[in-house]
């Protein structure tokens, strides 16, 4: 799989994260819905939204990881859920994670396991 | 530092209580509370940490109250029955998913099925085209799932032969059950432009009243004031609205804020009979009507709880708590009976799943039976948070499920030794040569009265999780749901592909 590619990801996060991600020029928000059962997903606050984003063109996985971490810094909630077709990953706010580590997570989540 | 604000979350799929921890510090503090070695005061801490510490201390009692309420309230019994009903039908879906005649070349299963079922052929093709290539070079071939069409279908739940048509019927049957759960859990009549008052908020009020009582007993007035203010000042918190309701119902009744009165009002509101009152048995409807009654006549706190309950039911022409408890018992007792008939009628050979379902539903019925007997003799002790907490040895013991998110725990003893001591581990990973546990359960030791083992409770919640993974678009992102699904399909020829 090439490093530079189009991703289609789904995030479940609070509004601050979604707004921050929306500001990124290379990231297109395709759809947005309010999660009806956010408390069951372990969010402290009830106002969680699910967004499907398309990340197109010349954006490397490392760049994407930085953008996600920047948006996470704006989030008021304790976590963000990231989904790809093959994996669901929880990014807990307290957990220290570097852009390199997140890049590896994104790569693994995009990978077809068999 | 502990930033986590919410540690609970009642999950009817697990027979017991569930606690979530996203940091080792929070879990360590929780265990210190259980052992009685936690600090005597948190008033010096930063407000966020102080709130987290107080929540950690008291969350177990809040969640335990949900478990006991669920064994007594008709609302919970109906939801549980519908969920078991859905589960049985969802298990039936697997025979279609795995049938090589229906899907001869399938190498993936799009999940959740409810989304895929509602996608037309063009949308399905677009989605498959976006997937990265398979490592074996083959094309992505999904399980053959019918495309949903808007039409009336008579549902019988009995199918003679596995065909796409009967697959479609089974999916419709499961959807219909899910809609019925929605009818119970969401009351559209209590939604306005500014607010929505739903049954879960009455359950939360019941749990909060017990939690606040515990904090009062252990830490005193300052910490209770801090805890309550913190919740009320966070309007996004799911507990804010229930607590404001408690304050307002006390105002309406002309008394100072009292979590004892909040506990009594929520108990009466939870125990309404649907057979007698139909949709007016909805806990939020009962709570709203009680509010209006208290606004006009106040509350005489010198009366006993059973007396108040009888008076409120009579004035409002709504069912009594006794009616409700009898109905709950009837529903829970009926579940294993219906399951046996279903297994016989469908000609199914009893297997591990059906035996588990029968064992757990029988245990839940026995738990409800015992709780009903105790409550019928003495509802007052149960309704008042103080006496409830003082009487836990009389009630049904609960299993506690620990869900560790972004953290884990390393136990010294082996898995077998832990099992002997009552801890059941269902999810662990190997990290740097050590076994890190991410999900486990154990029974509380509050009473000897327990009818569902931690093992069975975990196994059933795994079954629920697997079916949610395959079918449901709600709550499927949770770690336990994802794990159950990914593990179950780990050895299968079908790779689950998330659709969104």
Coordinates of C-alpha atoms in Angstrom, one line a residue:
Chain A
X1 CA 0.0 0.0 0.0
X2 CA 1.4 3.4 -1.0
X3 CA 1.9 6.0 1.7
X4 CA 0.0 8.6 -0.2
X5 CA -3.6 7.7 -0.8
X6 CA -7.2 8.4 -0.3
X7 CA -8.6 7.4 3.1
X8 CA -12.2 7.1 4.2
X9 CA -12.4 7.2 8.0
X10 CA -15.1 7.5 10.5
X11 CA -14.6 9.4 13.8
X12 CA -16.8 9.4 16.8
X13 CA -15.9 12.4 19.0
X14 CA -17.2 15.6 20.5
X15 CA -18.0 18.7 18.7
X16 CA -14.6 20.4 19.4
X17 CA -12.7 17.6 17.7
X18 CA -15.1 17.6 14.7
X19 CA -14.8 21.4 14.3
X20 CA -11.0 21.3 14.5
X21 CA -10.9 18.5 11.9
X22 CA -13.3 20.4 9.6
X23 CA -10.7 23.3 9.5
X24 CA -8.2 21.1 7.8
X25 CA -8.1 21.8 4.0
X26 CA -7.2 18.2 3.0
X27 CA -10.0 16.7 5.0
X28 CA -13.5 16.6 3.6
X29 CA -16.3 15.8 6.0
X30 CA -18.7 13.6 4.0
X31 CA -21.4 13.1 6.6
X32 CA -22.2 13.9 10.2
X33 CA -24.7 12.4 12.7
X34 CA -25.2 12.8 16.4
X35 CA -24.6 9.5 18.2
X36 CA -27.8 8.5 20.1
X37 CA -26.1 6.3 22.6
X38 CA -22.9 8.2 23.3
X39 CA -23.0 7.4 27.0
X40 CA -22.8 3.6 26.2
X41 CA -19.7 4.3 24.2
X42 CA -18.0 5.6 27.3
X43 CA -18.0 9.3 26.5
X44 CA -18.2 11.5 29.6
X45 CA -20.3 14.0 27.8
X46 CA -23.4 13.1 25.9
X47 CA -22.8 15.3 22.9
X48 CA -20.8 13.0 20.6
X49 CA -21.0 13.1 16.9
X50 CA -20.1 10.5 14.3
X51 CA -18.5 11.9 11.1
X52 CA -17.4 10.1 8.0
X53 CA -14.4 11.9 6.4
X54 CA -12.7 11.5 3.1
X55 CA -9.1 12.4 3.2
X56 CA -8.0 12.9 -0.3
X57 CA -4.9 13.3 -2.5
X58 CA -1.5 14.3 -1.4
X59 CA -1.7 13.6 2.3
X60 CA 0.7 11.2 3.8
X61 CA -0.2 9.0 6.7
X62 CA 2.2 10.8 8.9
X63 CA 0.6 14.2 8.1
X64 CA -2.8 12.7 8.8
X65 CA -1.6 11.5 12.1
X66 CA -0.5 15.0 13.1
X67 CA -3.8 16.5 12.0
X68 CA -5.7 14.0 14.1
X69 CA -3.5 14.6 17.1
X70 CA -4.0 18.4 16.7
X71 CA -7.7 18.0 16.6
X72 CA -7.6 15.7 19.6
X73 CA -5.9 18.4 21.5
X74 CA -9.0 20.6 21.0
X75 CA -11.4 17.8 22.2
X76 CA -13.1 18.2 25.5
X77 CA -14.0 14.6 25.7
X78 CA -11.9 11.8 27.2
X79 CA -11.6 9.9 24.0
X80 CA -12.0 9.7 20.2
X81 CA -13.0 6.6 18.3
X82 CA -11.5 6.1 14.9
X83 CA -12.9 3.5 12.4
X84 CA -11.5 2.1 9.2
X85 CA -13.1 -0.8 7.3
X86 CA -10.9 -3.3 9.2
X87 CA -10.5 -1.9 12.7
X88 CA -11.9 0.3 15.4
X89 CA -9.4 2.2 17.5
X90 CA -10.0 4.2 20.7
X91 CA -7.7 7.1 21.3
X92 CA -7.9 8.0 25.0
X93 CA -7.0 11.6 25.8
X94 CA -4.9 10.7 28.8
X95 CA -2.8 8.2 26.8
X96 CA 0.4 9.7 25.6
X97 CA 0.7 8.9 21.9
X98 CA 3.1 10.3 19.3
X99 CA 2.4 11.0 15.7
X100 CA 4.7 8.1 14.7
X101 CA 2.7 5.7 16.9
X102 CA -0.6 7.0 15.5
X103 CA 0.8 6.6 12.0
X104 CA 1.5 2.9 12.7
X105 CA -2.0 2.5 14.2
X106 CA -3.5 4.0 11.1
X107 CA -1.4 1.8 8.8
X108 CA -2.4 -1.3 10.7
X109 CA -6.1 -0.3 10.8
X110 CA -6.1 0.1 7.0
X111 CA -4.4 -3.2 6.4
X112 CA -6.2 -6.3 5.2
X113 CA -5.3 -8.9 7.7
X114 CA -5.8 -11.9 5.4
Chain B
X1 CA -4.0 12.3 37.4
X2 CA -7.4 10.9 36.8
X3 CA -9.4 12.8 34.2
X4 CA -12.2 10.3 33.7
X5 CA -15.6 11.6 34.8
X6 CA -17.9 8.7 34.2
X7 CA -17.0 5.2 35.3
X8 CA -20.3 3.4 35.0
X9 CA -22.9 2.7 32.3
X10 CA -25.6 0.1 32.9
X11 CA -25.5 -2.5 30.1
X12 CA -28.5 -4.8 30.2
X13 CA -26.4 -7.3 28.1
X14 CA -24.4 -8.0 31.2
X15 CA -26.3 -9.5 34.2
X16 CA -24.7 -7.5 36.9
X17 CA -22.9 -4.1 37.0
X18 CA -20.3 -2.8 34.5
X19 CA -17.4 -0.4 35.4
X20 CA -15.2 1.3 32.9
X21 CA -11.7 2.4 33.7
X22 CA -9.4 4.3 31.3
X23 CA -6.4 4.7 33.5
X24 CA -4.5 2.5 35.9
X25 CA -4.7 5.2 38.5
X26 CA -8.5 5.1 38.5
X27 CA -8.5 1.3 38.8
X28 CA -5.9 1.5 41.6
X29 CA -8.0 4.0 43.5
X30 CA -11.1 2.0 43.1
X31 CA -9.4 -1.1 44.5
X32 CA -8.1 1.0 47.4
X33 CA -11.7 2.0 48.2
X34 CA -12.8 -1.6 48.1
X35 CA -9.9 -2.5 50.5
X36 CA -10.6 0.5 52.7
X37 CA -7.1 2.0 52.2
X38 CA -8.1 5.0 50.1
X39 CA -7.4 8.6 51.4
X40 CA -9.8 10.0 53.9
X41 CA -10.2 13.3 52.1
X42 CA -9.9 14.6 48.5
X43 CA -10.6 18.3 49.3
X44 CA -7.0 19.3 48.5
X45 CA -7.1 18.0 45.0
X46 CA -7.7 19.9 41.7
X47 CA -11.5 20.0 41.2
X48 CA -11.4 17.7 38.2
X49 CA -9.4 15.1 40.1
X50 CA -11.5 15.5 43.2
X51 CA -14.7 14.9 41.2
X52 CA -13.1 11.8 39.6
X53 CA -12.0 10.4 43.0
X54 CA -15.4 10.9 44.5
X55 CA -17.0 9.3 41.4
X56 CA -14.6 6.3 41.6
X57 CA -15.5 5.8 45.3
X58 CA -19.2 5.8 44.8
X59 CA -19.8 4.4 41.3
X60 CA -20.2 0.8 42.4
X61 CA -23.3 1.6 44.5
X62 CA -24.8 3.7 41.7
X63 CA -24.4 0.8 39.3
X64 CA -25.5 -1.8 41.8
X65 CA -28.8 0.1 42.2
X66 CA -29.3 -0.1 38.4
X67 CA -28.9 -3.9 38.6
X68 CA -31.4 -4.2 41.4
X69 CA -33.9 -1.8 39.8
X70 CA -33.6 -3.8 36.6
X71 CA -34.7 -7.0 38.4
X72 CA -37.8 -5.2 39.7
X73 CA -39.1 -2.7 37.1
X74 CA -41.4 -4.0 34.4
X75 CA -39.7 -1.6 32.0
X76 CA -36.4 -3.4 32.4
X77 CA -38.1 -6.8 32.2
X78 CA -39.7 -6.0 28.9
X79 CA -36.4 -4.6 27.5
X80 CA -34.6 -7.8 28.6
X81 CA -37.2 -10.1 27.1
X82 CA -37.0 -8.2 23.8
X83 CA -33.2 -8.3 23.8
X84 CA -33.3 -12.1 24.4
X85 CA -35.8 -12.5 21.7
X86 CA -33.6 -10.5 19.3
X87 CA -30.6 -12.5 20.3
X88 CA -32.3 -15.8 19.5
X89 CA -33.2 -14.5 16.1
X90 CA -29.8 -13.0 15.5
X91 CA -28.2 -16.3 16.3
X92 CA -30.5 -17.7 13.6
X93 CA -28.9 -15.2 11.1
X94 CA -25.6 -17.0 11.4
X95 CA -26.9 -20.0 9.6
X96 CA -27.6 -17.8 6.6
X97 CA -24.3 -15.9 6.8
X98 CA -22.3 -19.1 6.9
X99 CA -24.4 -21.0 4.3
X100 CA -22.1 -21.8 1.3
X101 CA -25.1 -22.4 -0.9
X102 CA -26.5 -18.9 -0.3
X103 CA -23.1 -17.3 -0.6
X104 CA -20.8 -19.7 -2.6
X105 CA -17.7 -17.5 -3.1
X106 CA -18.1 -15.1 -0.2
X107 CA -14.9 -13.9 1.5
X108 CA -16.2 -11.0 3.5
X109 CA -19.1 -10.0 5.6
X110 CA -20.1 -6.3 5.6
X111 CA -21.0 -5.2 9.1
X112 CA -23.3 -4.0 10.5
X113 CA -25.8 -6.0 8.4
X114 CA -28.5 -3.5 9.1
X115 CA -26.6 -0.8 7.1
X116 CA -25.6 -3.2 4.3
X117 CA -29.2 -4.5 4.1
X118 CA -30.4 -0.9 3.5
X119 CA -27.8 -0.2 0.8
X120 CA -28.8 -0.6 -2.8
X121 CA -26.6 -2.6 -5.3
X122 CA -24.9 0.6 -6.6
X123 CA -23.9 1.8 -3.1
X124 CA -22.7 -1.6 -2.2
X125 CA -20.5 -1.8 -5.4
X126 CA -19.1 1.7 -4.6
X127 CA -18.2 0.7 -1.1
X128 CA -16.5 -2.5 -2.2
X129 CA -14.5 -0.6 -4.9
X130 CA -13.1 1.7 -2.2
X131 CA -11.5 -1.2 -0.2
X132 CA -7.8 -1.8 -0.6
X133 CA -7.0 -5.0 -2.6
X134 CA -7.0 -8.3 -0.9
X135 CA -3.7 -9.9 -0.2
X136 CA -4.7 -13.0 -2.1
X137 CA -5.5 -10.9 -5.2
X138 CA -9.1 -12.1 -5.3
X139 CA -12.0 -9.7 -5.6
X140 CA -14.1 -8.8 -2.6
X141 CA -17.1 -11.0 -2.5
X142 CA -19.6 -10.2 0.3
X143 CA -22.0 -12.6 1.9
X144 CA -25.3 -12.6 -0.1
X145 CA -27.6 -10.3 1.8
X146 CA -31.0 -9.3 0.3
X147 CA -31.5 -5.6 -0.4
X148 CA -34.2 -4.0 1.8
X149 CA -37.4 -3.1 0.1
X150 CA -40.2 -1.0 1.7
X151 CA -43.1 -3.4 1.7
X152 CA -45.3 -5.2 4.2
X153 CA -44.1 -8.7 5.1
X154 CA -46.0 -11.0 7.4
X155 CA -43.5 -12.1 10.0
X156 CA -43.8 -15.6 11.4
X157 CA -40.2 -16.2 12.7
X158 CA -40.6 -19.8 11.4
X159 CA -38.7 -20.6 8.2
X160 CA -38.5 -24.0 6.6
X161 CA -35.7 -23.5 4.2
X162 CA -32.7 -21.1 4.0
X163 CA -33.3 -18.8 1.1
X164 CA -32.6 -15.1 0.6
X165 CA -36.3 -14.5 1.1
X166 CA -36.3 -16.0 4.5
X167 CA -33.0 -14.2 5.3
X168 CA -34.9 -11.0 4.5
X169 CA -37.8 -12.1 6.8
X170 CA -35.4 -12.8 9.7
X171 CA -33.8 -9.4 9.3
X172 CA -37.2 -7.8 9.3
X173 CA -38.1 -9.7 12.5
X174 CA -35.0 -8.5 14.3
X175 CA -35.6 -4.9 13.1
X176 CA -39.2 -5.1 14.4
X177 CA -38.0 -6.3 17.8
X178 CA -35.5 -3.4 17.9
X179 CA -38.3 -0.9 17.1
X180 CA -40.2 -2.3 20.0
X181 CA -37.3 -1.7 22.3
X182 CA -37.1 1.9 21.0
X183 CA -40.9 2.3 21.8
X184 CA -40.1 1.5 25.4
X185 CA -36.9 3.4 25.8
X186 CA -37.9 6.6 23.9
X187 CA -41.0 8.5 24.7
X188 CA -41.7 11.1 22.0
X189 CA -44.4 12.8 24.0
X190 CA -41.8 14.0 26.5
X191 CA -39.6 15.8 24.0
X192 CA -39.7 19.5 23.6
X193 CA -37.6 22.0 21.7
X194 CA -35.4 22.5 24.7
X195 CA -35.4 19.2 26.5
X196 CA -36.2 15.5 26.4
X197 CA -37.2 13.5 29.5
X198 CA -36.7 9.8 29.0
X199 CA -36.9 6.7 31.2
X200 CA -33.2 6.3 31.5
X201 CA -33.0 9.6 33.3
X202 CA -35.3 8.2 36.0
X203 CA -33.0 5.2 36.4
X204 CA -30.1 7.5 36.6
X205 CA -31.8 9.5 39.3
X206 CA -32.3 6.3 41.3
X207 CA -28.6 5.5 41.0
X208 CA -27.5 9.0 41.8
X209 CA -29.6 9.2 45.0
X210 CA -27.8 6.1 46.2
X211 CA -24.4 7.4 45.1
X212 CA -24.9 10.7 46.9
X213 CA -26.1 8.9 50.0
X214 CA -22.8 6.9 50.0
X215 CA -20.7 10.0 49.6
X216 CA -22.6 11.6 52.4
X217 CA -22.0 8.7 54.7
X218 CA -18.3 8.3 53.8
X219 CA -17.1 11.9 53.1
X220 CA -19.8 14.2 54.4
X221 CA -21.5 17.4 53.5
X222 CA -18.7 19.4 51.8
X223 CA -17.9 16.6 49.3
X224 CA -21.6 16.0 48.6
X225 CA -22.1 19.7 47.9
X226 CA -19.1 19.8 45.6
X227 CA -20.1 16.6 43.8
X228 CA -23.7 17.7 43.2
X229 CA -22.7 21.2 42.1
X230 CA -20.1 19.9 39.7
X231 CA -22.7 17.7 38.0
X232 CA -25.4 20.4 37.9
X233 CA -22.9 22.9 36.4
X234 CA -22.0 20.5 33.6
X235 CA -25.1 20.6 31.5
X236 CA -23.6 18.1 29.0
X237 CA -23.3 15.5 31.6
X238 CA -25.9 12.8 31.4
X239 CA -26.4 13.1 35.2
X240 CA -27.1 16.9 35.1
X241 CA -30.7 16.8 34.0
X242 CA -31.7 14.0 36.5
X243 CA -30.1 15.9 39.4
X244 CA -31.9 19.1 38.4
X245 CA -35.1 17.1 38.3
X246 CA -34.5 15.9 41.8
X247 CA -33.9 19.5 43.0
X248 CA -37.0 20.7 41.2
X249 CA -39.3 18.0 42.5
X250 CA -38.1 18.8 46.0
X251 CA -38.9 22.5 45.4
X252 CA -42.3 21.5 44.0
X253 CA -42.9 19.5 47.2
X254 CA -41.9 22.5 49.3
X255 CA -38.9 20.7 50.9
X256 CA -35.2 21.3 50.8
X257 CA -33.1 19.2 48.3
X258 CA -33.3 15.6 49.6
X259 CA -31.8 12.7 47.8
X260 CA -33.9 10.5 50.1
X261 CA -37.0 12.0 48.5
X262 CA -35.4 11.8 45.1
X263 CA -34.8 8.1 45.7
X264 CA -38.4 7.5 46.8
X265 CA -39.9 9.4 43.9
X266 CA -37.7 7.6 41.4
X267 CA -38.6 4.2 42.9
X268 CA -42.3 4.9 42.6
X269 CA -41.8 6.1 39.0
X270 CA -39.8 3.1 37.9
X271 CA -42.4 0.6 39.2
X272 CA -45.4 1.1 36.9
X273 CA -47.4 -1.7 35.3
X274 CA -47.8 -1.7 31.6
X275 CA -50.6 -4.2 31.8
X276 CA -52.6 -1.7 33.8
X277 CA -51.5 1.6 32.5
X278 CA -50.2 0.9 29.0
X279 CA -47.8 3.6 27.9
X280 CA -48.5 5.6 31.1
X281 CA -46.4 3.1 32.9
X282 CA -43.4 4.7 31.3
X283 CA -41.1 5.9 34.2
X284 CA -40.8 9.4 32.9
X285 CA -44.6 9.7 32.5
X286 CA -45.1 8.6 36.1
X287 CA -42.4 10.9 37.3
X288 CA -43.9 13.9 35.5
X289 CA -47.4 13.2 36.9
X290 CA -45.9 12.8 40.4
X291 CA -44.2 16.1 40.0
X292 CA -47.5 17.8 39.3
X293 CA -49.2 16.1 42.2
X294 CA -46.4 17.2 44.6
X295 CA -46.6 20.7 43.3
X296 CA -50.2 20.9 44.4
X297 CA -50.3 19.0 47.6
X298 CA -46.6 18.9 48.7
X299 CA -45.3 15.8 50.5
X300 CA -46.0 14.6 54.1
X301 CA -42.6 13.2 55.1
X302 CA -44.1 11.7 58.3
X303 CA -46.0 9.1 56.2
X304 CA -44.4 5.7 55.6
X305 CA -43.1 4.9 52.1
X306 CA -45.7 2.2 51.4
X307 CA -48.4 4.7 52.5
X308 CA -47.0 7.4 50.2
X309 CA -46.8 5.0 47.3
X310 CA -50.4 3.9 47.8
X311 CA -51.5 7.5 48.1
X312 CA -49.7 8.6 44.9
X313 CA -51.0 5.6 42.9
X314 CA -54.6 6.3 44.0
X315 CA -54.5 10.1 43.4
X316 CA -53.0 9.7 40.0
X317 CA -55.1 6.6 39.1
X318 CA -51.9 4.7 38.1
X319 CA -50.9 1.2 39.0
X320 CA -49.4 0.3 42.3
X321 CA -45.9 -0.8 43.0
X322 CA -47.3 -4.2 43.9
X323 CA -49.0 -4.5 40.5
X324 CA -45.7 -3.6 38.8
X325 CA -43.6 -6.1 40.8
X326 CA -46.0 -8.9 40.0
X327 CA -45.8 -8.1 36.3
X328 CA -42.0 -8.1 36.4
X329 CA -41.9 -11.5 38.0
X330 CA -44.3 -12.8 35.4
X331 CA -42.2 -11.5 32.5
X332 CA -38.9 -12.8 33.8
X333 CA -40.4 -16.3 34.7
X334 CA -41.9 -16.5 31.2
X335 CA -38.6 -15.9 29.4
X336 CA -37.0 -19.4 29.9
X337 CA -40.4 -21.0 29.5
X338 CA -40.8 -19.4 26.0
X339 CA -37.2 -20.3 25.1
X340 CA -37.8 -24.0 25.8
X341 CA -40.9 -23.9 23.7
X342 CA -39.1 -22.1 20.9
X343 CA -36.2 -24.5 20.9
X344 CA -38.7 -27.5 20.7
X345 CA -40.9 -25.9 18.1
X346 CA -37.9 -25.0 15.9
X347 CA -36.6 -28.6 16.3
X348 CA -33.3 -27.2 17.4
X349 CA -30.8 -29.5 19.1
X350 CA -29.8 -28.0 22.4
X351 CA -26.3 -26.6 22.2
X352 CA -23.9 -24.5 24.2
X353 CA -25.7 -21.2 23.3
X354 CA -29.2 -22.5 24.1
X355 CA -28.1 -24.1 27.4
X356 CA -26.4 -20.8 28.3
X357 CA -29.5 -18.8 27.5
X358 CA -31.7 -21.1 29.5
X359 CA -29.3 -21.0 32.5
X360 CA -29.0 -17.2 32.6
X361 CA -32.6 -16.4 32.0
X362 CA -33.6 -18.9 34.7
X363 CA -31.1 -17.3 37.0
X364 CA -32.4 -13.8 36.2
X365 CA -36.0 -15.0 36.9
X366 CA -34.8 -16.4 40.3
X367 CA -33.0 -13.2 41.1
X368 CA -36.1 -11.2 40.3
X369 CA -38.3 -13.6 42.3
X370 CA -36.2 -13.1 45.4
X371 CA -36.0 -9.3 45.0
X372 CA -39.7 -9.2 44.5
X373 CA -40.3 -11.2 47.7
X374 CA -38.1 -8.9 49.8
X375 CA -39.5 -5.7 48.3
X376 CA -43.1 -6.9 48.8
X377 CA -42.4 -7.3 52.5
X378 CA -40.5 -4.0 52.8
X379 CA -40.5 -1.5 50.0
X380 CA -39.5 1.3 52.3
X381 CA -36.0 0.0 53.1
X382 CA -35.3 -0.4 49.4
X383 CA -36.7 3.0 48.3
X384 CA -34.7 5.1 50.9
X385 CA -31.1 5.3 49.8
X386 CA -29.7 5.2 53.3
X387 CA -31.5 2.0 54.4
X388 CA -30.9 0.4 50.9
X389 CA -27.1 0.8 51.4
X390 CA -27.4 -0.6 54.9
X391 CA -29.3 -3.7 53.7
X392 CA -27.3 -4.9 50.7
X393 CA -26.8 -8.3 52.3
X394 CA -30.5 -9.0 51.9
X395 CA -30.5 -8.4 48.2
X396 CA -29.3 -10.4 45.2
X397 CA -25.5 -10.3 44.8
X398 CA -24.2 -8.9 41.6
X399 CA -21.3 -9.7 39.3
X400 CA -19.0 -6.8 38.4
X401 CA -17.5 -6.5 34.9
X402 CA -14.4 -4.5 34.6
X403 CA -13.8 -3.0 31.2
X404 CA -10.3 -1.5 30.9
X405 CA -9.9 1.0 28.1
X406 CA -6.4 2.1 26.9
X407 CA -5.1 0.4 30.0
X408 CA -4.9 -3.1 31.5
X409 CA -4.1 -4.9 34.7
X410 CA -1.4 -7.5 35.4
X411 CA -2.4 -10.2 37.9
X412 CA 0.2 -12.2 39.7
X413 CA -1.6 -15.5 40.0
X414 CA -2.3 -17.7 36.9
X415 CA -5.6 -17.6 35.1
X416 CA -6.7 -20.9 36.8
X417 CA -5.8 -19.6 40.2
X418 CA -7.7 -16.4 39.5
X419 CA -10.7 -18.5 38.4
X420 CA -10.6 -20.4 41.7
X421 CA -10.7 -17.1 43.5
X422 CA -13.8 -16.0 41.5
X423 CA -12.2 -13.7 38.8
X424 CA -13.1 -14.7 35.3
X425 CA -10.9 -13.3 32.6
X426 CA -12.3 -13.1 29.0
X427 CA -9.9 -10.7 27.4
X428 CA -6.2 -10.5 27.8
X429 CA -3.2 -9.7 25.6
X430 CA 0.4 -10.6 25.7
X431 CA 2.6 -7.6 26.1
X432 CA 6.4 -7.7 26.8
X433 CA 6.0 -11.3 28.0
X434 CA 3.3 -10.4 30.5
X435 CA -0.4 -11.2 30.4
X436 CA -2.3 -7.9 30.4
X437 CA -6.0 -8.3 31.3
X438 CA -8.4 -5.9 29.5
X439 CA -11.8 -7.4 30.6
X440 CA -12.7 -9.5 33.6
X441 CA -15.5 -10.1 36.0
X442 CA -16.0 -11.3 39.5
X443 CA -18.9 -11.6 41.9
X444 CA -19.3 -9.0 44.6
X445 CA -19.4 -10.4 48.1
X446 CA -22.3 -8.5 49.5
X447 CA -24.7 -11.4 49.9
X448 CA -24.9 -15.2 49.5
X449 CA -27.9 -14.8 47.2
X450 CA -26.6 -15.2 43.6
X451 CA -28.2 -17.1 40.7
X452 CA -26.1 -16.2 37.7
X453 CA -22.3 -16.9 37.7
X454 CA -19.8 -14.4 36.5
X455 CA -18.8 -16.9 33.9
X456 CA -22.3 -17.2 32.5
X457 CA -22.9 -13.4 32.7
X458 CA -19.7 -12.8 30.7
X459 CA -20.5 -15.5 28.2
X460 CA -24.0 -14.1 27.6
X461 CA -22.6 -10.5 27.2
X462 CA -20.1 -11.9 24.6
X463 CA -23.0 -13.5 22.7
X464 CA -24.9 -10.1 22.8
X465 CA -21.7 -8.4 21.7
X466 CA -21.2 -10.8 18.8
X467 CA -24.7 -10.2 17.5
X468 CA -24.4 -6.5 17.9
X469 CA -21.1 -6.6 16.0
X470 CA -22.8 -8.4 13.1
X471 CA -26.1 -6.6 13.0
X472 CA -26.4 -3.4 15.0
X473 CA -25.4 0.1 14.1
X474 CA -25.8 1.2 17.7
X475 CA -23.0 0.9 20.2
X476 CA -20.9 -1.3 17.9
X477 CA -17.8 0.8 18.3
X478 CA -17.3 -0.4 21.9
X479 CA -14.2 -2.4 22.5
X480 CA -16.0 -5.4 23.9
X481 CA -18.3 -5.6 20.9
X482 CA -15.5 -5.2 18.4
X483 CA -13.4 -7.9 20.2
X484 CA -16.3 -10.4 20.3
X485 CA -16.9 -10.0 16.6
X486 CA -13.3 -9.9 15.4
X487 CA -12.4 -13.0 17.5
X488 CA -15.5 -14.9 16.4
X489 CA -14.6 -14.4 12.7
X490 CA -10.9 -14.8 13.3
X491 CA -10.8 -18.4 12.0
X492 CA -13.7 -18.0 9.5
X493 CA -13.4 -17.7 5.7
X494 CA -15.3 -14.3 6.1
X495 CA -13.4 -11.1 6.9
X496 CA -15.7 -8.6 8.6
X497 CA -15.6 -5.3 6.7
X498 CA -17.0 -2.2 8.5
X499 CA -19.6 -0.2 6.5
X500 CA -20.2 3.4 7.4

